[in-house]
Coordinates of C-alpha atoms and ligand atoms in Angstrom, one line a residue:
M25 CA 0.0 0.0 0.0
N26 CA 1.5 3.4 -0.9
T27 CA 1.9 6.0 1.8
Q28 CA -0.9 8.3 0.5
R29 CA -3.3 5.4 0.6
Q30 CA -2.2 4.5 4.1
N31 CA -3.0 7.9 5.4
P32 CA -5.8 9.4 3.3
S33 CA -6.7 13.0 3.7
V34 CA -10.3 13.9 4.2
V35 CA -12.2 17.2 4.0
I36 CA -15.6 17.4 5.7
I37 CA -17.9 20.3 4.9
G38 CA -19.8 21.2 8.1
A39 CA -19.2 20.8 11.8
G40 CA -22.8 20.0 12.7
M41 CA -24.2 16.8 14.1
T42 CA -23.1 14.8 11.0
G43 CA -19.7 16.3 10.4
I44 CA -18.6 15.9 14.1
G45 CA -19.9 12.3 14.2
L46 CA -18.2 11.5 10.9
A47 CA -14.8 13.0 12.0
I48 CA -14.9 10.9 15.1
K49 CA -15.9 7.7 13.3
L50 CA -13.0 8.3 10.9
K51 CA -10.6 8.8 13.7
L52 CA -11.8 5.7 15.5
A53 CA -11.2 3.8 12.2
G54 CA -7.6 5.1 12.2
I55 CA -8.1 7.9 9.5
N56 CA -6.7 10.9 11.2
N57 CA -5.8 13.3 8.4
I58 CA -9.1 15.1 8.7
T59 CA -10.1 18.7 8.0
L60 CA -13.4 20.1 9.1
L61 CA -14.6 23.3 7.4
E62 CA -17.3 25.2 9.1
K63 CA -18.9 28.3 7.7
A64 CA -19.9 29.7 11.1
G65 CA -17.9 30.5 14.2
S66 CA -19.0 27.5 16.3
V67 CA -20.2 23.9 16.0
G68 CA -23.8 22.5 16.2
G69 CA -25.3 23.1 12.8
T70 CA -29.1 23.1 13.0
W71 CA -28.9 23.3 16.8
R72 CA -26.8 26.4 16.6
E73 CA -29.0 28.1 14.0
N74 CA -32.4 27.2 15.5
T75 CA -32.7 29.2 18.7
Y76 CA -36.4 30.0 18.6
P77 CA -38.4 29.9 21.8
G78 CA -39.3 26.3 22.7
V79 CA -36.7 24.7 20.4
A80 CA -36.2 21.1 21.4
C81 CA -35.6 17.8 19.8
D82 CA -38.7 15.6 19.2
V83 CA -36.5 12.5 19.3
P84 CA -35.8 11.3 22.8
S85 CA -32.5 12.7 24.1
H86 CA -30.9 9.3 24.7
A87 CA -31.8 8.3 21.1
Y88 CA -30.5 11.5 19.8
T89 CA -27.0 10.8 21.1
Y90 CA -23.9 9.3 19.4
S91 CA -23.4 5.6 20.1
F92 CA -19.9 6.4 21.2
A93 CA -20.8 9.3 23.5
P94 CA -23.7 8.5 25.7
N95 CA -24.8 11.3 27.9
P96 CA -26.2 10.6 31.4
D97 CA -26.8 14.4 32.0
W98 CA -29.7 15.1 29.6
S99 CA -32.0 17.3 31.6
S100 CA -35.2 15.8 30.1
F101 CA -36.6 13.1 27.9
F102 CA -36.7 15.6 25.0
A103 CA -33.7 17.9 25.4
P104 CA -33.9 21.6 24.6
G105 CA -31.9 22.9 21.6
H106 CA -29.2 24.8 23.6
E107 CA -28.4 21.7 25.5
I108 CA -28.1 19.6 22.4
C109 CA -25.8 22.2 21.0
A110 CA -23.7 22.1 24.2
Y111 CA -23.6 18.3 23.9
F112 CA -22.1 18.5 20.4
Q113 CA -19.5 21.1 21.6
S114 CA -18.6 18.7 24.5
V115 CA -18.1 15.8 22.2
F116 CA -16.2 17.9 19.8
D117 CA -13.9 18.9 22.7
R118 CA -13.6 15.4 24.1
Y119 CA -12.3 14.1 20.7
A120 CA -10.0 17.1 20.2
L121 CA -11.5 18.1 16.9
A122 CA -10.6 21.8 17.2
K123 CA -7.1 21.0 15.8
H124 CA -8.8 19.6 12.7
T125 CA -11.3 22.5 12.3
Y126 CA -11.3 25.8 10.5
F127 CA -14.2 28.0 11.6
N128 CA -15.7 30.9 9.5
E129 CA -14.6 29.1 6.4
E130 CA -17.5 28.9 4.0
V131 CA -16.8 26.4 1.2
T132 CA -17.7 27.9 -2.1
R133 CA -16.3 25.5 -4.7
C134 CA -15.0 21.9 -4.7
H135 CA -13.6 20.3 -7.8
Y136 CA -11.9 17.0 -8.6
E137 CA -8.6 17.6 -10.3
R138 CA -5.4 15.5 -10.7
G139 CA -7.1 12.7 -8.7
R140 CA -7.9 14.8 -5.6
W141 CA -10.5 17.1 -4.3
Q142 CA -9.6 20.8 -4.4
V143 CA -11.7 22.8 -2.0
E144 CA -12.0 26.6 -2.0
T145 CA -13.5 28.9 0.6
A146 CA -15.0 32.4 0.6
N147 CA -11.8 33.6 2.3
D148 CA -9.8 32.3 -0.7
K149 CA -8.3 29.5 1.3
H150 CA -7.5 26.3 -0.6
F151 CA -7.5 22.7 0.7
E152 CA -6.7 19.5 -1.0
A153 CA -7.9 16.0 -0.1
D154 CA -8.3 12.4 -1.2
F155 CA -11.8 12.3 0.0
L156 CA -14.6 14.9 0.3
F157 CA -17.7 14.6 2.5
S158 CA -20.6 17.0 2.4
A159 CA -22.1 17.1 5.9
T160 CA -24.2 20.3 5.4
G161 CA -27.5 18.8 6.5
F162 CA -30.7 18.8 4.5
L163 CA -32.9 21.1 6.6
H164 CA -30.6 24.0 6.5
R165 CA -31.6 26.7 4.0
P166 CA -34.7 28.6 5.3
K167 CA -37.7 28.6 3.0
Y168 CA -39.5 31.9 3.0
P169 CA -43.1 31.9 1.9
E170 CA -44.0 33.5 -1.4
I171 CA -46.8 35.8 -0.3
P172 CA -47.6 39.1 -2.0
G173 CA -46.5 42.1 0.0
L174 CA -44.3 40.2 2.4
E175 CA -41.5 42.7 1.9
N176 CA -43.8 45.5 3.0
F177 CA -44.4 44.3 6.5
A178 CA -43.3 47.2 8.7
G179 CA -42.6 45.3 12.0
P180 CA -39.9 42.7 12.8
K181 CA -40.3 39.6 10.7
M182 CA -38.2 36.5 11.1
H183 CA -37.9 32.9 10.0
S184 CA -38.0 30.3 12.8
A185 CA -34.4 29.4 12.0
R186 CA -33.2 33.0 12.2
W187 CA -34.7 34.1 15.5
D188 CA -34.0 37.7 16.4
H189 CA -33.7 37.7 20.2
S190 CA -33.5 41.5 20.4
V191 CA -37.2 41.6 19.4
E192 CA -39.4 42.3 22.4
L193 CA -42.4 39.9 22.4
K194 CA -44.2 41.0 25.5
G195 CA -47.5 42.8 24.8
K196 CA -47.2 42.3 21.1
K197 CA -49.6 41.0 18.4
I198 CA -47.7 38.2 16.8
G199 CA -48.5 36.3 13.6
V200 CA -47.0 32.8 13.0
I201 CA -47.2 31.3 9.5
G202 CA -47.1 27.5 9.6
T203 CA -48.0 24.7 12.0
G204 CA -45.1 22.2 11.4
S205 CA -42.7 20.8 14.0
S206 CA -41.0 24.2 14.5
A207 CA -44.2 26.3 14.7
T208 CA -45.9 23.9 17.2
Q209 CA -42.9 24.4 19.5
I210 CA -42.8 28.1 19.1
I211 CA -46.5 28.9 19.4
P212 CA -47.0 27.7 23.0
E213 CA -44.1 29.9 24.1
L214 CA -45.4 33.0 22.4
I215 CA -48.9 32.4 23.8
D216 CA -47.4 32.1 27.3
T217 CA -45.5 35.3 26.9
E218 CA -47.1 38.2 28.9
N219 CA -49.9 40.1 27.1
T220 CA -49.4 38.7 23.7
Q221 CA -52.1 38.0 21.1
V222 CA -51.0 35.2 18.8
S223 CA -52.6 34.6 15.4
V224 CA -51.6 31.2 13.9
F225 CA -52.0 31.0 10.1
Q226 CA -52.6 27.3 9.4
R227 CA -52.6 26.2 5.7
T228 CA -52.9 22.4 6.5
A229 CA -53.8 20.8 9.8
Q230 CA -51.0 18.5 11.2
W231 CA -51.1 15.0 12.5
I232 CA -49.8 15.4 16.1
V233 CA -48.6 12.6 18.3
H234 CA -48.8 13.6 21.9
T235 CA -45.5 13.6 23.8
D236 CA -44.8 14.3 27.5
N237 CA -41.5 15.8 28.3
K238 CA -40.4 14.3 31.6
P239 CA -37.5 16.1 33.3
Y240 CA -34.7 13.8 34.5
S241 CA -34.0 14.4 38.2
E242 CA -30.5 14.5 39.7
S243 CA -31.2 11.0 41.0
D244 CA -32.1 9.8 37.5
K245 CA -28.9 11.2 36.2
A246 CA -26.9 9.6 39.0
K247 CA -28.4 6.3 38.1
F248 CA -27.6 6.7 34.4
R249 CA -24.0 7.5 35.4
A250 CA -23.7 4.6 37.8
K251 CA -25.2 2.1 35.4
P252 CA -24.8 3.0 31.7
S253 CA -26.9 0.0 30.7
R254 CA -29.9 2.1 31.9
I255 CA -29.1 4.6 29.2
E256 CA -28.9 1.8 26.7
R257 CA -32.3 0.6 27.8
V258 CA -34.0 4.0 27.4
K259 CA -32.2 4.5 24.1
N260 CA -33.1 1.1 22.7
L261 CA -36.7 1.3 23.8
S262 CA -37.0 4.8 22.2
L263 CA -35.4 3.6 19.0
Y264 CA -37.6 0.5 18.9
V265 CA -40.7 2.7 19.1
F266 CA -39.4 4.9 16.2
E267 CA -38.5 1.8 14.3
Q268 CA -42.0 0.4 14.7
G269 CA -43.4 3.8 13.7
T270 CA -41.2 3.9 10.6
T271 CA -42.2 0.3 9.6
A272 CA -45.9 1.2 10.1
L273 CA -45.4 4.0 7.5
T274 CA -43.8 1.7 4.9
S275 CA -44.9 -1.9 5.3
Q276 CA -47.9 -3.3 3.5
S277 CA -48.2 -6.2 6.0
L278 CA -51.5 -6.5 7.8
F279 CA -49.8 -6.2 11.2
Y280 CA -48.1 -2.9 10.3
R281 CA -51.2 -1.5 8.4
T282 CA -53.1 -2.1 11.6
M283 CA -50.4 -0.4 13.6
H284 CA -50.6 2.5 11.2
K285 CA -54.3 2.8 11.8
L286 CA -53.7 2.6 15.6
F287 CA -51.2 5.5 15.4
A288 CA -53.7 7.6 13.5
W289 CA -56.6 6.6 15.9
N290 CA -54.4 7.5 18.9
A291 CA -53.6 10.9 17.4
V292 CA -57.3 11.6 16.8
R293 CA -58.2 10.4 20.3
H294 CA -55.6 12.8 21.7
L295 CA -57.1 15.7 19.6
K296 CA -60.6 14.8 20.8
Q297 CA -59.5 14.6 24.5
K298 CA -57.6 17.8 24.4
V299 CA -59.7 20.1 22.2
K300 CA -63.2 20.5 23.5
D301 CA -64.6 23.2 21.1
P302 CA -65.9 21.2 18.1
E303 CA -65.3 24.0 15.7
L304 CA -61.6 24.4 16.7
R305 CA -61.2 20.6 16.7
K306 CA -62.6 20.4 13.2
K307 CA -60.1 23.0 12.0
L308 CA -57.2 21.1 13.7
T309 CA -58.2 17.8 12.1
P310 CA -56.0 16.7 9.2
D311 CA -57.7 15.5 6.0
Y312 CA -54.9 13.4 4.6
T313 CA -53.3 10.1 5.6
F314 CA -51.4 9.9 8.9
G315 CA -47.6 10.1 8.2
C316 CA -47.9 11.7 4.8
K317 CA -46.2 14.8 6.2
R318 CA -43.6 14.3 8.9
V319 CA -45.6 13.5 12.0
V320 CA -45.4 16.3 14.6
M321 CA -44.5 15.2 18.1
N322 CA -45.7 17.7 20.5
G323 CA -47.4 17.9 23.9
R324 CA -48.3 21.6 24.3
F325 CA -49.7 22.8 21.0
Y326 CA -53.4 21.9 21.5
D327 CA -53.5 23.3 25.1
A328 CA -51.9 26.5 23.9
M329 CA -54.4 26.9 21.0
Q330 CA -57.3 27.0 23.5
K331 CA -56.0 29.9 25.5
P332 CA -57.8 33.2 25.1
N333 CA -54.9 34.9 23.4
A334 CA -54.6 32.3 20.7
H335 CA -56.3 32.7 17.3
L336 CA -56.3 30.0 14.7
V337 CA -56.7 31.4 11.2
T338 CA -57.5 28.8 8.5
E339 CA -58.5 31.2 5.7
K340 CA -55.9 31.5 3.0
I341 CA -53.4 34.3 3.3
A342 CA -54.1 36.8 0.5
K343 CA -51.4 39.3 1.2
V344 CA -49.1 40.9 3.8
V345 CA -49.6 44.6 4.5
P346 CA -47.4 46.8 6.6
N347 CA -49.3 46.2 9.8
G348 CA -50.6 42.7 9.3
I349 CA -52.0 40.0 7.1
V350 CA -55.1 40.1 5.0
T351 CA -56.8 36.7 4.4
A352 CA -58.9 35.7 1.4
D353 CA -62.1 36.5 3.3
G354 CA -61.0 40.1 3.4
Q355 CA -60.2 40.1 7.1
H356 CA -57.3 42.2 8.3
H357 CA -55.3 40.6 11.1
E358 CA -53.3 43.3 12.8
L359 CA -49.8 42.3 13.7
D360 CA -46.7 43.8 15.2
I361 CA -44.4 40.9 14.6
L362 CA -44.4 38.2 11.9
V363 CA -42.8 34.7 12.4
M364 CA -42.3 32.5 9.3
A365 CA -42.1 28.9 10.6
T366 CA -42.3 27.8 6.9
G367 CA -39.6 25.2 6.8
F368 CA -36.5 24.6 4.7
D369 CA -35.4 24.0 1.2
S370 CA -34.9 20.2 1.7
T371 CA -33.6 19.8 -1.8
A372 CA -30.6 22.2 -1.6
F373 CA -28.3 19.8 0.1
M374 CA -24.7 21.2 -0.3
R375 CA -25.8 23.9 -2.7
P376 CA -25.0 26.8 -3.4
I377 CA -21.5 25.2 -3.1
S378 CA -20.3 24.7 -6.7
L379 CA -19.4 21.0 -6.9
E380 CA -17.6 19.7 -9.9
G381 CA -16.6 16.1 -10.3
R382 CA -14.5 14.3 -13.0
D383 CA -14.2 16.1 -16.4
G384 CA -16.0 19.2 -15.2
I385 CA -19.4 17.5 -14.5
T386 CA -21.3 19.6 -12.0
I387 CA -23.8 18.6 -9.3
N388 CA -26.5 20.5 -11.2
D389 CA -25.7 18.5 -14.3
V390 CA -26.2 15.1 -12.6
W391 CA -29.2 16.3 -10.7
R392 CA -30.9 18.1 -13.6
K393 CA -33.4 15.3 -14.2
K394 CA -33.5 13.8 -10.7
M395 CA -31.9 14.3 -7.4
V396 CA -30.6 10.9 -6.5
A397 CA -27.5 9.4 -5.0
Y398 CA -26.5 5.7 -4.8
R399 CA -27.5 4.6 -1.4
S400 CA -28.0 8.3 -0.7
M401 CA -24.3 8.8 -0.7
C402 CA -22.4 8.3 -3.9
L403 CA -22.6 9.9 -7.3
P404 CA -21.3 8.8 -10.7
G405 CA -18.6 11.2 -11.9
F406 CA -17.8 12.3 -8.4
P407 CA -14.9 10.0 -7.3
N408 CA -14.1 9.8 -3.6
F409 CA -17.0 12.0 -2.7
F410 CA -19.7 11.2 -0.2
L411 CA -22.9 12.9 0.6
T412 CA -24.2 12.5 4.1
L413 CA -28.0 12.6 4.7
G414 CA -28.4 12.8 1.0
P415 CA -31.6 12.1 -1.0
N416 CA -33.7 9.2 0.4
S417 CA -31.8 9.3 3.7
P418 CA -34.7 10.1 6.0
V419 CA -35.9 6.8 7.4
G420 CA -39.3 7.9 8.7
N421 CA -39.0 9.9 11.9
Y422 CA -36.0 7.8 12.9
S423 CA -33.1 9.5 14.7
V424 CA -30.8 11.2 12.1
I425 CA -27.8 10.6 14.4
A426 CA -28.2 6.9 14.0
I427 CA -28.7 7.3 10.3
S428 CA -25.6 9.4 9.9
E429 CA -23.5 7.0 11.9
K430 CA -24.4 4.1 9.6
Q431 CA -23.5 6.2 6.7
A432 CA -20.1 7.0 8.2
D433 CA -19.5 3.2 8.6
Y434 CA -20.5 2.6 5.0
A435 CA -18.1 5.2 3.7
I436 CA -15.3 3.9 5.9
Q437 CA -15.7 0.5 4.3
L438 CA -15.3 2.1 0.9
I439 CA -12.3 4.1 2.0
N440 CA -10.8 0.9 3.3
A441 CA -11.3 -0.7 -0.1
W442 CA -9.5 2.3 -1.6
Q443 CA -6.7 2.0 0.9
S444 CA -6.2 -1.7 0.1
G445 CA -6.1 -0.9 -3.6
T446 CA -9.3 -2.9 -4.2
L447 CA -10.9 0.3 -5.6
E448 CA -8.8 2.6 -7.7
T449 CA -11.2 5.3 -6.8
V450 CA -14.5 5.2 -5.0
E451 CA -16.8 6.0 -7.9
V452 CA -20.2 4.4 -8.3
K453 CA -21.2 3.3 -11.8
R454 CA -24.1 5.2 -13.5
S455 CA -25.8 1.9 -14.2
A456 CA -25.6 0.9 -10.5
L457 CA -27.2 4.2 -9.4
D458 CA -29.9 3.8 -12.1
S459 CA -30.8 0.3 -11.2
W460 CA -30.7 1.1 -7.4
Y461 CA -33.0 4.0 -7.9
A462 CA -35.4 2.1 -10.2
K463 CA -36.0 -0.4 -7.4
L464 CA -36.3 2.4 -4.9
K465 CA -38.8 4.3 -7.1
G466 CA -41.0 1.2 -7.5
K467 CA -41.4 1.2 -3.7
L468 CA -41.5 5.0 -3.2
S469 CA -44.5 5.4 -5.4
H470 CA -46.5 3.2 -3.0
T471 CA -45.5 4.9 0.2
I472 CA -47.6 7.1 2.4
W473 CA -45.5 10.1 1.5
A474 CA -46.7 9.9 -2.1
S475 CA -50.4 9.6 -1.0
G476 CA -51.3 13.1 -2.0
C477 CA -50.2 15.7 0.6
Q478 CA -47.6 18.4 0.1
S479 CA -44.4 18.2 2.3
W480 CA -40.7 18.7 2.4
Y481 CA -40.3 15.0 1.8
L482 CA -41.1 15.4 -1.9
D483 CA -38.9 16.4 -4.8
A484 CA -40.1 18.6 -7.6
D485 CA -41.7 15.6 -9.4
G486 CA -43.6 14.7 -6.3
D487 CA -41.4 11.7 -5.6
P488 CA -40.5 11.1 -1.9
L489 CA -36.9 11.9 -0.9
T490 CA -37.3 9.3 1.9
W491 CA -36.3 5.7 2.4
P492 CA -39.3 3.6 1.4
D493 CA -38.6 0.7 3.7
S494 CA -38.0 -0.2 7.3
W495 CA -35.0 0.8 9.4
K496 CA -33.9 -2.9 9.5
A497 CA -33.8 -3.0 5.6
W498 CA -31.9 0.2 5.6
T499 CA -29.2 -1.0 8.0
R500 CA -29.0 -4.2 6.1
M501 CA -28.2 -2.3 3.0
M502 CA -25.7 0.0 4.6
K503 CA -23.8 -2.9 6.2
T504 CA -22.2 -4.2 3.1
C505 CA -20.7 -2.7 0.0
N506 CA -21.4 -4.2 -3.4
L507 CA -18.0 -3.4 -4.9
D508 CA -19.3 -4.6 -8.4
D509 CA -21.3 -1.3 -8.4
F510 CA -18.1 0.7 -8.4
E511 CA -15.7 1.5 -11.2
H512 CA -12.2 0.2 -11.4
V513 CA -12.5 -2.8 -9.1
S514 CA -9.5 -5.2 -9.1
V515 CA -10.2 -8.7 -10.5
Q516 CA -9.7 -10.3 -7.1
A517 CA -12.2 -8.0 -5.5
Q518 CA -14.8 -8.7 -8.2
N519 CA -14.7 -12.4 -7.0
D520 CA -15.2 -11.4 -3.4
T521 CA -18.0 -8.8 -3.6
E522 CA -20.8 -8.9 -1.2
T523 CA -24.2 -7.9 -2.6
Y524 CA -27.4 -6.4 -1.3
S525 CA -30.5 -6.1 -3.3
L526 CA -33.6 -4.1 -2.4
A527 CA -35.6 -7.1 -3.3
E528 CA -34.2 -8.9 -0.3
S529 CA -35.7 -6.3 2.1
Ligands
NAP608 P1 -42.3 22.3 7.9 O1 -42.6 21.0 8.5 O2 -41.9 22.3 6.4 O3 -43.6 23.2 8.1 C1 -43.7 24.4 7.4 C2 -45.1 25.0 7.8 O4 -45.2 26.2 7.1 C3 -46.2 24.1 7.3 O5 -47.3 24.2 8.3 C4 -46.6 24.7 6.0 O6 -47.9 24.5 5.6 C5 -46.4 26.2 6.3 N1 -46.2 27.0 5.2 C6 -45.1 27.0 4.3 N2 -45.3 27.9 3.4 C7 -46.5 28.5 3.6 C8 -47.2 29.6 3.0 N3 -46.8 30.2 1.9 N4 -48.4 29.9 3.5 C9 -48.9 29.3 4.6 N5 -48.2 28.3 5.3 C10 -47.1 28.0 4.8 O7 -41.1 23.1 8.6 P2 -40.6 23.0 10.1 O8 -41.7 23.1 11.1 O9 -39.5 24.0 10.3 O10 -40.0 21.6 10.2 C11 -39.2 21.0 9.2 C12 -38.6 19.8 9.7 O11 -37.5 20.2 10.6 C13 -39.4 18.9 10.6 O12 -40.3 18.1 9.8 C14 -38.4 18.1 11.3 O13 -37.8 17.1 10.5 C15 -37.3 19.2 11.6 N6 -37.6 19.7 12.9 C16 -37.3 18.9 13.9 C17 -37.5 19.3 15.2 C18 -37.2 18.4 16.2 O14 -37.7 18.6 17.3 N7 -36.4 17.3 16.0 C19 -38.0 20.6 15.4 C20 -38.3 21.4 14.4 C21 -38.1 21.0 13.1 P3 -48.3 23.2 4.7 O15 -48.3 22.1 5.7 O16 -49.6 23.5 4.2 O17 -47.3 23.1 3.7

């Protein structure tokens, strides 16, 4: 093995949850020549950027934790955003990642030249590496609503992911556009703020699964510390529930179709128990299949919406005017502050970074017709490049930390194949991507996500960007590499390849 192959250099774009986890996994696998490039001044990604009131994870804390860094100190079953951000910082410190990291280095262009990745930043810095990982997250670029007159609003207006903490909320009339996971966390906080009037502009009612956020006492934490197997138990149980939920959204078996019905029934039961006014309840009742949009997990929204200072508006927004919103029925809703909890561009991935592979092929070229990546990670024409949390990565509501760790393990297997010379470069064949996606698409079109609602799960053609099968099927796929699917495999390796086919799942 030549020296370069023994010690491959790796650039990771992004020091959020995925980038940090990936860097550590690479180090644990003996790959130490790592550079993390982070556009901001600190770590944490989405948890650094989302600081809105009420921000918390709706995946249980112990399941939203790296496998190699359990945390007995979570303050509650669902941890608040700032605590999650602090957790990432502590793991980053524990694994001494600072010496690998450049902060305030926004990557603008990456191109593959002379057999290596050339990476440029907005500060005109240049990095070179054998391998490039995009770990920029997929819910990252705020999506602003296209509403006439939005630019004319005279008061403070902000996206949920760009919260302006200098804005005084007390005593204000606040409008919130959206009722997704972010909005349903923000709204109860705004309603509970002194003397506010909160108008919630709901376009589509959400399916909401009730969650209780139990705080962990000092004694609970001491027990977790004394006996880490307790943490494992909570984690495994939580993940098991998410796994069942995911399978209930994807499986056609009678058992899971029944479970799907039970989930939906339970959500309706919760709505009926919580919301007494039949008119309000009707407005909050979704009219599409449970799970078609990402299910909202929340324990406070329904209570909050019944408080006297909460106003649910279901009329379509016609326009924004300097002092409020006018709805299609002509009603003027006077507002001092406008909050846009309108989600993210889930199809941007690493863009606007300019990404050019072999022979000048760009990411926009390969994604012109369809945004796909082999096993969500590899692209033909882009040797030694890995996408993390790429298209078709979301496995239902399952913990993205667990997903990203499996992706890291998968990439490490391929890097090892490159190190041993089995693969000349890690470059997937076009034919392998096409046949992989053809099988995927066959399944995607029958999933719940394609059952007729609008959501960030869908691409421009209306095809889901999710994984159409169970967590188990996904982990089975990510466990082994089918080296036949890659270019330039040595003859010996061709005889040894392990395969996985979607049909097996
Ligand atoms: P989202 O789920 O995409 O919800 C956006 C909301 O804005 C929807 O209610 C949508 O209505 C509404 N909307 C968008 N454009 C609109 C317009 N022009 N007029 C009226 N309403 C409009 O976004 P999100 O709530 O930020 O959540 C995105 C994802 O982030 C979540 O699904 C989740 O994966 C993640 N997240 C996770 C957590 C967590 O705790 N782990 C917390 C927050 C977010 P329609 O439904 O009609 O489109």
